[in-house]
Amino acid sequence: MSDDVSSFLEEMEGVKPLGGQPKVLHQNSYQQTSAQLARNKAAQASALLLAMPVDPALISPVAPDEELSFCKEGVQGAVFRKLSSGQYQAKSELNLTGLNVKQAREAVFLFVQACIEKGDRSALIIHGKGYKSKPYPAVIKSFVAHWLSNTEGVLAFHSAKRDHGGTGALYLMLVKSKQKKIENSEINRKGSGTR
């Protein structure tokens, strides 16, 4: 044996191992209360709302009869074509007619969040055409297009077919909820062993 090993064994002579289970001396068991969780969620929501402007000078106006179309990178072309042709059934619907810009912003925000939480992947938003809106025509439609194209959970949108509101409404495609992602992961993992 080397001198280091023999020296170590001499020093350790008579040392006995501790019995029982190892004990954790410090455990971080901090958990947020439901009130703290609610405050955090409200703070996140207000930060997201602030990212949705209500100043008409900050957005690009669209025409009342203009067809709107938006698709984030990564959405398959065939899926977007099905959305734009109205082939996905809208699970939820929001009607913004008669609301002012601030009311519409809050309604759109809450609607998108609720749809994602419920697991709705497709929805319909009726914004109207706004021929007589001020300070310019189609003000709500213009804001909705701007907000949705900058909202994290929105994958795509397209003006609806005539029987669903035409250019006064939008088909909306949303991300999967966290719960749906987990469920799909479980299904795929269980199915992979049977092949």
mmCIF file of C-alpha atoms in Angstrom, residues 1-184:
data_model
loop_
_atom_site.group_PDB
_atom_site.id
_atom_site.type_symbol
_atom_site.label_atom_id
_atom_site.label_comp_id
_atom_site.label_asym_id
_atom_site.label_seq_id
_atom_site.Cartn_x
_atom_site.Cartn_y
_atom_site.Cartn_z
ATOM 1 C CA MET A 1 0.000 0.000 0.000
ATOM 2 C CA SER A 2 1.062 3.544 -0.582
ATOM 3 C CA ASP A 3 1.988 5.800 2.304
ATOM 4 C CA ASP A 4 -1.142 7.986 1.729
ATOM 5 C CA VAL A 5 -3.517 5.013 1.943
ATOM 6 C CA SER A 6 -1.871 3.549 5.022
ATOM 7 C CA SER A 7 -1.884 6.977 6.734
ATOM 8 C CA PHE A 8 -5.592 7.357 5.966
ATOM 9 C CA LEU A 9 -6.403 3.886 7.329
ATOM 10 C CA GLU A 10 -4.457 4.604 10.539
ATOM 11 C CA GLU A 11 -6.369 7.840 11.063
ATOM 12 C CA MET A 12 -9.730 6.159 10.415
ATOM 13 C CA GLU A 13 -9.084 3.265 12.817
ATOM 14 C CA GLY A 14 -11.848 3.125 15.392
ATOM 15 C CA VAL A 15 -14.247 5.351 13.432
ATOM 16 C CA LYS A 16 -17.730 3.833 13.227
ATOM 17 C CA PRO A 17 -20.390 4.734 10.633
ATOM 18 C CA LEU A 18 -23.435 6.630 11.831
ATOM 19 C CA GLY A 19 -26.523 4.457 12.093
ATOM 20 C CA GLY A 20 -30.001 5.094 10.719
ATOM 21 C CA GLN A 21 -31.176 7.246 7.870
ATOM 22 C CA PRO A 22 -29.169 10.245 6.769
ATOM 23 C CA LYS A 23 -30.667 13.447 8.134
ATOM 24 C CA VAL A 24 -31.236 16.615 6.163
ATOM 25 C CA LEU A 25 -29.962 19.517 8.189
ATOM 26 C CA HIS A 26 -31.613 22.238 6.103
ATOM 27 C CA GLN A 27 -34.570 21.880 3.820
ATOM 28 C CA ASN A 28 -36.056 24.709 1.801
ATOM 29 C CA SER A 29 -39.753 24.124 2.364
ATOM 30 C CA TYR A 30 -41.004 27.598 1.438
ATOM 31 C CA GLN A 31 -44.397 27.449 -0.244
ATOM 32 C CA GLN A 32 -46.404 30.397 -1.435
ATOM 33 C CA THR A 33 -49.822 30.968 0.055
ATOM 34 C CA SER A 34 -52.849 31.147 -2.207
ATOM 35 C CA ALA A 35 -52.973 34.922 -1.647
ATOM 36 C CA GLN A 36 -49.328 35.257 -2.749
ATOM 37 C CA LEU A 37 -50.007 33.110 -5.815
ATOM 38 C CA ALA A 38 -53.023 35.281 -6.665
ATOM 39 C CA ARG A 39 -50.944 38.483 -6.303
ATOM 40 C CA ASN A 40 -48.200 37.032 -8.528
ATOM 41 C CA LYS A 41 -50.754 36.071 -11.172
ATOM 42 C CA ALA A 42 -52.337 39.542 -11.025
ATOM 43 C CA ALA A 43 -48.917 41.190 -11.363
ATOM 44 C CA GLN A 44 -48.095 39.043 -14.408
ATOM 45 C CA ALA A 45 -51.488 39.851 -15.936
ATOM 46 C CA SER A 46 -51.035 43.593 -15.457
ATOM 47 C CA ALA A 47 -47.565 43.402 -17.035
ATOM 48 C CA LEU A 48 -49.023 41.597 -20.054
ATOM 49 C CA LEU A 49 -51.862 44.130 -20.282
ATOM 50 C CA LEU A 50 -49.357 46.975 -20.300
ATOM 51 C CA ALA A 51 -47.750 45.380 -23.368
ATOM 52 C CA MET A 52 -51.096 45.793 -25.170
ATOM 53 C CA PRO A 53 -51.232 49.526 -26.035
ATOM 54 C CA VAL A 54 -54.434 51.557 -26.089
ATOM 55 C CA ASP A 55 -52.955 54.616 -27.796
ATOM 56 C CA PRO A 56 -54.100 54.723 -31.460
ATOM 57 C CA ALA A 57 -50.812 56.371 -32.447
ATOM 58 C CA LEU A 58 -48.914 53.193 -31.485
ATOM 59 C CA ILE A 59 -50.631 50.838 -33.925
ATOM 60 C CA SER A 60 -51.165 50.547 -37.661
ATOM 61 C CA PRO A 61 -54.792 51.102 -38.679
ATOM 62 C CA VAL A 62 -56.522 48.590 -40.929
ATOM 63 C CA ALA A 63 -59.529 49.154 -43.190
ATOM 64 C CA PRO A 64 -63.009 48.026 -42.094
ATOM 65 C CA ASP A 65 -63.261 45.483 -44.953
ATOM 66 C CA GLU A 66 -59.589 44.425 -44.929
ATOM 67 C CA GLU A 67 -58.926 40.706 -44.567
ATOM 68 C CA LEU A 68 -56.610 40.039 -41.632
ATOM 69 C CA SER A 69 -54.115 37.177 -41.614
ATOM 70 C CA PHE A 70 -51.331 36.355 -39.152
ATOM 71 C CA CYS A 71 -49.318 33.193 -38.576
ATOM 72 C CA LYS A 72 -46.315 32.657 -36.303
ATOM 73 C CA GLU A 73 -43.333 30.711 -37.544
ATOM 74 C CA GLY A 74 -43.692 27.007 -36.866
ATOM 75 C CA VAL A 75 -47.403 26.697 -37.681
ATOM 76 C CA GLN A 76 -47.798 24.212 -40.515
ATOM 77 C CA GLY A 77 -49.180 25.589 -43.775
ATOM 78 C CA ALA A 78 -51.941 22.977 -43.978
ATOM 79 C CA VAL A 79 -53.053 23.801 -40.420
ATOM 80 C CA PHE A 80 -53.162 27.527 -41.195
ATOM 81 C CA ARG A 81 -55.146 26.895 -44.409
ATOM 82 C CA LYS A 82 -57.701 24.895 -42.398
ATOM 83 C CA LEU A 83 -57.948 27.732 -39.881
ATOM 84 C CA SER A 84 -58.384 30.408 -42.560
ATOM 85 C CA SER A 85 -61.067 28.377 -44.331
ATOM 86 C CA GLY A 86 -63.061 27.947 -41.104
ATOM 87 C CA GLN A 87 -62.574 24.191 -40.835
ATOM 88 C CA TYR A 88 -61.774 24.276 -37.108
ATOM 89 C CA GLN A 89 -64.815 24.585 -34.894
ATOM 90 C CA ALA A 90 -64.519 27.570 -32.557
ATOM 91 C CA LYS A 91 -64.726 26.254 -28.998
ATOM 92 C CA SER A 92 -65.262 29.734 -27.541
ATOM 93 C CA GLU A 93 -66.511 33.075 -28.840
ATOM 94 C CA LEU A 94 -65.954 36.675 -27.778
ATOM 95 C CA ASN A 95 -68.048 39.604 -29.021
ATOM 96 C CA LEU A 96 -66.351 43.003 -28.666
ATOM 97 C CA THR A 97 -68.998 45.109 -30.405
ATOM 98 C CA GLY A 98 -70.011 48.096 -28.300
ATOM 99 C CA LEU A 99 -66.868 48.088 -26.135
ATOM 100 C CA ASN A 100 -64.346 50.901 -25.925
ATOM 101 C CA VAL A 101 -60.624 50.224 -26.491
ATOM 102 C CA LYS A 102 -59.716 49.661 -22.818
ATOM 103 C CA GLN A 103 -62.692 47.332 -22.286
ATOM 104 C CA ALA A 104 -61.837 45.451 -25.476
ATOM 105 C CA ARG A 105 -58.203 45.072 -24.426
ATOM 106 C CA GLU A 106 -59.151 43.557 -21.079
ATOM 107 C CA ALA A 107 -61.776 41.305 -22.681
ATOM 108 C CA VAL A 108 -59.321 40.022 -25.309
ATOM 109 C CA PHE A 109 -56.638 39.394 -22.699
ATOM 110 C CA LEU A 110 -58.959 37.510 -20.336
ATOM 111 C CA PHE A 111 -60.555 35.586 -23.208
ATOM 112 C CA VAL A 112 -57.236 34.340 -24.595
ATOM 113 C CA GLN A 113 -56.014 33.343 -21.121
ATOM 114 C CA ALA A 114 -59.287 31.540 -20.320
ATOM 115 C CA CYS A 115 -59.295 29.675 -23.650
ATOM 116 C CA ILE A 116 -55.725 28.475 -23.122
ATOM 117 C CA GLU A 117 -56.474 27.384 -19.541
ATOM 118 C CA LYS A 118 -59.567 25.455 -20.718
ATOM 119 C CA GLY A 119 -57.547 23.812 -23.461
ATOM 120 C CA ASP A 120 -59.430 25.468 -26.346
ATOM 121 C CA ARG A 121 -57.181 25.559 -29.392
ATOM 122 C CA SER A 122 -59.565 27.503 -31.645
ATOM 123 C CA ALA A 123 -61.857 30.433 -30.949
ATOM 124 C CA LEU A 124 -63.767 33.230 -32.677
ATOM 125 C CA ILE A 125 -63.469 36.933 -31.868
ATOM 126 C CA ILE A 126 -66.100 39.280 -33.260
ATOM 127 C CA HIS A 127 -64.601 42.776 -33.406
ATOM 128 C CA GLY A 128 -66.940 44.355 -35.941
ATOM 129 C CA LYS A 129 -65.915 46.459 -38.913
ATOM 130 C CA GLY A 130 -66.185 49.854 -37.237
ATOM 131 C CA TYR A 131 -67.091 52.028 -40.220
ATOM 132 C CA LYS A 132 -68.058 54.910 -37.912
ATOM 133 C CA SER A 133 -65.508 54.460 -35.132
ATOM 134 C CA LYS A 134 -63.310 57.338 -33.966
ATOM 135 C CA PRO A 135 -60.531 58.546 -34.336
ATOM 136 C CA TYR A 136 -60.508 56.447 -37.534
ATOM 137 C CA PRO A 137 -62.581 53.628 -39.025
ATOM 138 C CA ALA A 138 -62.018 50.074 -37.706
ATOM 139 C CA VAL A 139 -60.268 51.213 -34.537
ATOM 140 C CA ILE A 140 -61.198 48.114 -32.460
ATOM 141 C CA LYS A 141 -60.393 45.822 -35.384
ATOM 142 C CA SER A 142 -56.989 47.507 -35.717
ATOM 143 C CA PHE A 143 -56.238 47.141 -32.014
ATOM 144 C CA VAL A 144 -57.348 43.500 -31.947
ATOM 145 C CA ALA A 145 -55.065 42.664 -34.869
ATOM 146 C CA HIS A 146 -52.139 44.395 -33.159
ATOM 147 C CA TRP A 147 -52.775 42.827 -29.737
ATOM 148 C CA LEU A 148 -53.233 39.302 -31.032
ATOM 149 C CA SER A 149 -50.150 39.402 -33.237
ATOM 150 C CA ASN A 150 -48.115 40.331 -30.140
ATOM 151 C CA THR A 151 -49.737 37.947 -27.652
ATOM 152 C CA GLU A 152 -47.616 34.987 -26.615
ATOM 153 C CA GLY A 153 -50.382 32.348 -26.585
ATOM 154 C CA VAL A 154 -51.712 33.224 -30.057
ATOM 155 C CA LEU A 155 -50.287 31.107 -32.892
ATOM 156 C CA ALA A 156 -52.388 32.446 -35.768
ATOM 157 C CA PHE A 157 -55.535 34.291 -36.743
ATOM 158 C CA HIS A 158 -57.449 34.950 -39.939
ATOM 159 C CA SER A 159 -60.571 36.867 -40.909
ATOM 160 C CA ALA A 160 -63.630 34.654 -40.692
ATOM 161 C CA LYS A 161 -65.784 33.322 -43.497
ATOM 162 C CA ARG A 162 -68.899 35.323 -44.330
ATOM 163 C CA ASP A 163 -71.268 33.080 -42.323
ATOM 164 C CA HIS A 164 -69.091 33.550 -39.203
ATOM 165 C CA GLY A 165 -68.803 37.355 -39.442
ATOM 166 C CA GLY A 166 -66.533 37.886 -42.437
ATOM 167 C CA THR A 167 -63.989 40.681 -42.038
ATOM 168 C CA GLY A 168 -65.766 41.711 -38.833
ATOM 169 C CA ALA A 169 -64.505 38.586 -37.025
ATOM 170 C CA LEU A 170 -61.388 36.464 -36.624
ATOM 171 C CA TYR A 171 -60.669 32.782 -36.321
ATOM 172 C CA LEU A 172 -58.060 32.345 -33.627
ATOM 173 C CA MET A 173 -55.573 29.499 -33.085
ATOM 174 C CA LEU A 174 -54.047 29.176 -29.613
ATOM 175 C CA VAL A 175 -51.195 27.252 -28.008
ATOM 176 C CA LYS A 176 -51.818 24.053 -26.074
ATOM 177 C CA SER A 177 -52.371 24.487 -22.371
ATOM 178 C CA LYS A 178 -49.716 23.118 -20.012
ATOM 179 C CA GLN A 179 -52.170 20.411 -18.960
ATOM 180 C CA LYS A 180 -52.795 19.337 -22.579
ATOM 181 C CA LYS A 181 -49.036 19.164 -23.193
ATOM 182 C CA ILE A 182 -48.657 16.909 -20.155
ATOM 183 C CA GLU A 183 -51.577 14.709 -21.253
ATOM 184 C CA ASN A 184 -50.162 14.367 -24.784
#
